[in-house]
Amino acid sequence: MEFKEVVKNRYSCKKYSSRQVEAEKLAAILEAGRLAPTAKNLQEQHIYVVQSPEILGKIDELTPCRYGAPTVLVVAFDKDNVFTYPGDKRDSGAEDAAIVATHLMLAASNEGVDSCWLNFFDPDKAAEVLGLPENEEVLMLLDLGYAAEGVGPLPNHDSRKPLSETVTYL
Ligand SMILES: Cc1cc2nc3c(=O)[nH]c(=O)nc-3n(C[C@H](O)[C@H](O)[C@H](O)COP(=O)(O)O)c2cc1C
């Protein structure tokens, strides 16, 4: 798909059918995450693929925002393997994981798979409930699947500020 179409077609899907994401499409999505850039090429991300009813049930205890998605990707990162930027105020952990997550989300769109980026959960509780190692922090969850019949973007999907409000040429 043309990149412009990939970006244009993506929207946050808030109700899924039970149709599972095909293994080859999931593989292509995960590969796009693998190719994401990270600071110093640290690749501190760790992606967990959740498809079992048992663990999907645990996700439902963490957030109301699975919306019936049959696959959820948990994007975590190794807190002990991040690059701290000069000034010591920020490090690469969340940033790198967000770039990986964006690759995953756009690759899903490219595969015709619907998605929704989720942050409406307590990341500490998520790490505990999912049994992640101590050194890993959950950045976000990515719902993946196919929209239920009749479901499409919410009205706010088309509401974006003009570039004149968000871009300044210095
Ligand atoms: C960082 C981030 C966190 C989000 N968290 C949630 C969430 O927890 N639950 C949810 O339903 N949607 C969530 N969304 C989806 C946004 O609400 C959605 O992207 C936005 O309203 C624009 O709609 P669109 O994605 O359809 O264009 C999140 C999106 C981003 C980028």
Short mmCIF file of C-alpha atoms and ligand atoms in Angstrom, two decimals:
data_model
loop_
_atom_site.label_atom_id
_atom_site.label_comp_id
_atom_site.label_asym_id
_atom_site.label_seq_id
_atom_site.Cartn_x
_atom_site.Cartn_y
_atom_site.Cartn_z
CA MET A 1 0.00 0.00 0.00
CA GLU A 2 1.13 3.58 -0.62
CA PHE A 3 2.41 5.18 2.59
CA LYS A 4 -0.17 7.98 2.27
CA GLU A 5 -2.93 5.37 2.14
CA VAL A 6 -1.48 3.51 5.14
CA VAL A 7 -1.59 6.69 7.21
CA LYS A 8 -4.98 7.77 5.89
CA ASN A 9 -6.65 4.39 6.39
CA ARG A 10 -5.52 3.96 10.00
CA TYR A 11 -8.01 4.84 12.70
CA SER A 12 -8.61 3.77 16.28
CA CYS A 13 -10.97 0.80 16.07
CA LYS A 14 -13.25 0.52 19.10
CA LYS A 15 -15.17 -2.68 18.31
CA TYR A 16 -13.75 -5.84 16.78
CA SER A 17 -15.17 -8.97 15.21
CA SER A 18 -13.91 -12.35 16.42
CA ARG A 19 -11.84 -12.85 13.21
CA GLN A 20 -8.25 -13.51 14.25
CA VAL A 21 -5.28 -11.75 12.64
CA GLU A 22 -3.65 -14.16 10.17
CA ALA A 23 -0.22 -15.46 11.28
CA GLU A 24 1.56 -14.06 8.20
CA LYS A 25 0.05 -10.61 8.73
CA LEU A 26 1.06 -10.68 12.38
CA ALA A 27 4.57 -11.70 11.34
CA ALA A 28 4.76 -8.72 8.94
CA ILE A 29 3.56 -6.38 11.69
CA LEU A 30 6.14 -7.69 14.17
CA GLU A 31 8.88 -7.45 11.54
CA ALA A 32 8.08 -3.75 11.02
CA GLY A 33 8.53 -3.29 14.77
CA ARG A 34 11.86 -5.10 14.63
CA LEU A 35 13.12 -2.67 11.99
CA ALA A 36 12.26 0.45 14.01
CA PRO A 37 15.14 2.73 14.93
CA THR A 38 16.16 3.05 18.59
CA ALA A 39 18.65 5.34 20.33
CA LYS A 40 22.18 3.93 19.97
CA ASN A 41 20.45 0.94 18.34
CA LEU A 42 19.79 -0.40 21.86
CA GLN A 43 16.60 -2.25 20.79
CA GLU A 44 15.37 -2.33 24.36
CA GLN A 45 11.81 -3.16 23.31
CA HIS A 46 10.07 -6.39 24.26
CA ILE A 47 6.80 -7.20 22.50
CA TYR A 48 4.40 -9.73 24.02
CA VAL A 49 1.75 -11.23 21.73
CA VAL A 50 -1.45 -11.98 23.63
CA GLN A 51 -4.04 -14.21 21.99
CA SER A 52 -5.05 -16.74 24.65
CA PRO A 53 -8.49 -16.20 26.21
CA GLU A 54 -6.87 -16.45 29.66
CA ILE A 55 -4.44 -13.58 29.14
CA LEU A 56 -6.91 -11.52 27.09
CA GLY A 57 -9.12 -11.83 30.18
CA LYS A 58 -6.30 -10.41 32.30
CA ILE A 59 -6.01 -7.48 29.84
CA ASP A 60 -9.75 -6.88 30.32
CA GLU A 61 -9.11 -6.54 34.05
CA LEU A 62 -6.51 -3.85 33.33
CA THR A 63 -8.46 -1.76 30.83
CA PRO A 64 -11.93 -1.43 29.31
CA CYS A 65 -10.28 -0.66 25.96
CA ARG A 66 -9.65 -4.07 24.38
CA TYR A 67 -12.97 -3.70 22.59
CA GLY A 68 -13.03 -7.43 21.79
CA ALA A 69 -9.74 -7.43 19.85
CA PRO A 70 -8.56 -11.05 19.44
CA THR A 71 -4.88 -10.03 19.53
CA VAL A 72 -3.20 -7.53 21.82
CA LEU A 73 0.45 -6.58 21.56
CA VAL A 74 2.04 -5.47 24.82
CA VAL A 75 4.91 -3.11 24.06
CA ALA A 76 7.40 -3.03 26.93
CA PHE A 77 11.01 -1.94 27.24
CA ASP A 78 14.04 -2.81 29.35
CA LYS A 79 14.45 0.05 31.84
CA ASP A 80 18.03 -1.07 32.50
CA ASN A 81 19.07 -0.73 28.85
CA VAL A 82 18.15 2.83 27.92
CA PHE A 83 20.23 5.75 26.71
CA THR A 84 20.17 8.79 29.01
CA TYR A 85 20.34 12.01 27.03
CA PRO A 86 22.70 14.87 27.88
CA GLY A 87 21.23 16.91 30.73
CA ASP A 88 20.04 13.73 32.50
CA LYS A 89 16.39 14.73 32.20
CA ARG A 90 15.17 12.12 29.76
CA ASP A 91 16.08 8.72 28.46
CA SER A 92 15.28 6.72 25.38
CA GLY A 93 13.08 3.99 26.93
CA ALA A 94 9.56 5.27 26.35
CA GLU A 95 10.59 7.08 23.20
CA ASP A 96 12.12 4.02 21.54
CA ALA A 97 9.17 1.85 22.56
CA ALA A 98 6.80 4.47 21.10
CA ILE A 99 8.65 4.39 17.78
CA VAL A 100 8.42 0.59 17.74
CA ALA A 101 4.72 0.82 18.60
CA THR A 102 4.13 3.31 15.79
CA HIS A 103 5.82 0.97 13.33
CA LEU A 104 3.57 -1.86 14.56
CA MET A 105 0.44 0.28 14.27
CA LEU A 106 1.20 1.54 10.77
CA ALA A 107 2.27 -1.93 9.61
CA ALA A 108 -1.11 -3.19 10.82
CA SER A 109 -2.79 -0.57 8.66
CA ASN A 110 -0.63 -1.64 5.72
CA GLU A 111 -1.85 -5.23 6.22
CA GLY A 112 -5.49 -4.12 6.40
CA VAL A 113 -5.59 -4.98 10.11
CA ASP A 114 -7.45 -2.60 12.43
CA SER A 115 -5.85 -1.38 15.63
CA CYS A 116 -6.10 0.90 18.63
CA TRP A 117 -3.27 2.33 20.71
CA LEU A 118 -4.05 2.01 24.45
CA ASN A 119 -2.63 3.78 27.43
CA PHE A 120 -5.71 3.69 29.65
CA PHE A 121 -4.25 1.26 32.20
CA ASP A 122 -1.82 1.28 35.11
CA PRO A 123 1.55 0.20 33.67
CA ASP A 124 2.81 -1.15 37.01
CA LYS A 125 -0.30 -3.26 37.43
CA ALA A 126 0.04 -4.44 33.82
CA ALA A 127 3.62 -5.59 34.41
CA GLU A 128 2.52 -7.40 37.56
CA VAL A 129 -0.58 -9.07 36.10
CA LEU A 130 1.29 -10.17 32.96
CA GLY A 131 4.24 -11.44 35.03
CA LEU A 132 6.86 -9.32 33.29
CA PRO A 133 10.43 -9.28 34.64
CA GLU A 134 11.33 -6.51 37.12
CA ASN A 135 13.43 -4.63 34.56
CA GLU A 136 10.59 -4.21 32.06
CA GLU A 137 8.08 -1.37 31.88
CA VAL A 138 4.93 -1.50 29.77
CA LEU A 139 4.63 1.49 27.44
CA MET A 140 1.38 0.69 25.67
CA LEU A 141 -1.01 -1.98 24.44
CA LEU A 142 -1.97 -2.32 20.78
CA ASP A 143 -5.33 -3.90 20.01
CA LEU A 144 -5.27 -5.76 16.70
CA GLY A 145 -8.09 -7.37 14.74
CA TYR A 146 -10.83 -6.59 12.27
CA ALA A 147 -13.58 -4.07 12.89
CA ALA A 148 -16.99 -5.48 13.72
CA GLU A 149 -19.60 -5.00 11.01
CA GLY A 150 -20.66 -1.38 10.61
CA VAL A 151 -17.84 -0.06 12.80
CA GLY A 152 -15.54 2.68 11.52
CA PRO A 153 -13.66 5.72 12.74
CA LEU A 154 -15.16 7.93 15.44
CA PRO A 155 -16.10 11.47 14.31
CA ASN A 156 -12.95 12.93 15.94
CA HIS A 157 -10.79 10.91 13.54
CA ASP A 158 -11.23 13.64 10.92
CA SER A 159 -10.65 16.47 13.35
CA ARG A 160 -7.02 17.55 13.10
CA LYS A 161 -5.54 20.98 13.70
CA PRO A 162 -4.28 22.78 10.61
CA LEU A 163 -0.50 22.76 10.14
CA SER A 164 -0.50 26.50 10.79
CA GLU A 165 -1.30 25.70 14.45
CA THR A 166 1.26 22.97 14.95
CA VAL A 167 4.16 23.89 12.68
CA THR A 168 6.41 26.93 12.84
CA TYR A 169 9.13 27.70 10.33
CA LEU A 170 11.97 29.34 12.23
C1 LIG B 1 -0.75 7.78 23.16
C2 LIG B 1 -2.16 7.36 22.85
C3 LIG B 1 -2.94 6.79 23.83
C4 LIG B 1 -4.24 6.35 23.54
N1 LIG B 1 -4.94 5.68 24.49
C5 LIG B 1 -6.17 5.22 24.19
C6 LIG B 1 -6.88 4.42 25.13
O1 LIG B 1 -6.39 4.09 26.21
N2 LIG B 1 -8.13 4.01 24.80
C7 LIG B 1 -8.69 4.30 23.58
O2 LIG B 1 -9.81 3.89 23.32
N3 LIG B 1 -8.01 5.03 22.65
C8 LIG B 1 -6.78 5.48 22.93
N4 LIG B 1 -6.07 6.19 21.98
C9 LIG B 1 -6.69 6.50 20.69
C10 LIG B 1 -6.96 7.99 20.55
O3 LIG B 1 -8.05 8.35 21.35
C11 LIG B 1 -7.19 8.30 19.07
O4 LIG B 1 -6.01 8.04 18.37
C12 LIG B 1 -7.57 9.75 18.79
O5 LIG B 1 -8.79 10.04 19.40
C13 LIG B 1 -7.68 10.04 17.29
O6 LIG B 1 -8.54 9.12 16.67
P1 LIG B 1 -8.02 8.23 15.45
O7 LIG B 1 -6.88 7.38 15.98
O8 LIG B 1 -9.21 7.39 15.05
O9 LIG B 1 -7.57 9.14 14.36
C14 LIG B 1 -4.78 6.58 22.24
C15 LIG B 1 -3.96 7.14 21.25
C16 LIG B 1 -2.67 7.52 21.54
C17 LIG B 1 -1.82 8.09 20.43
#
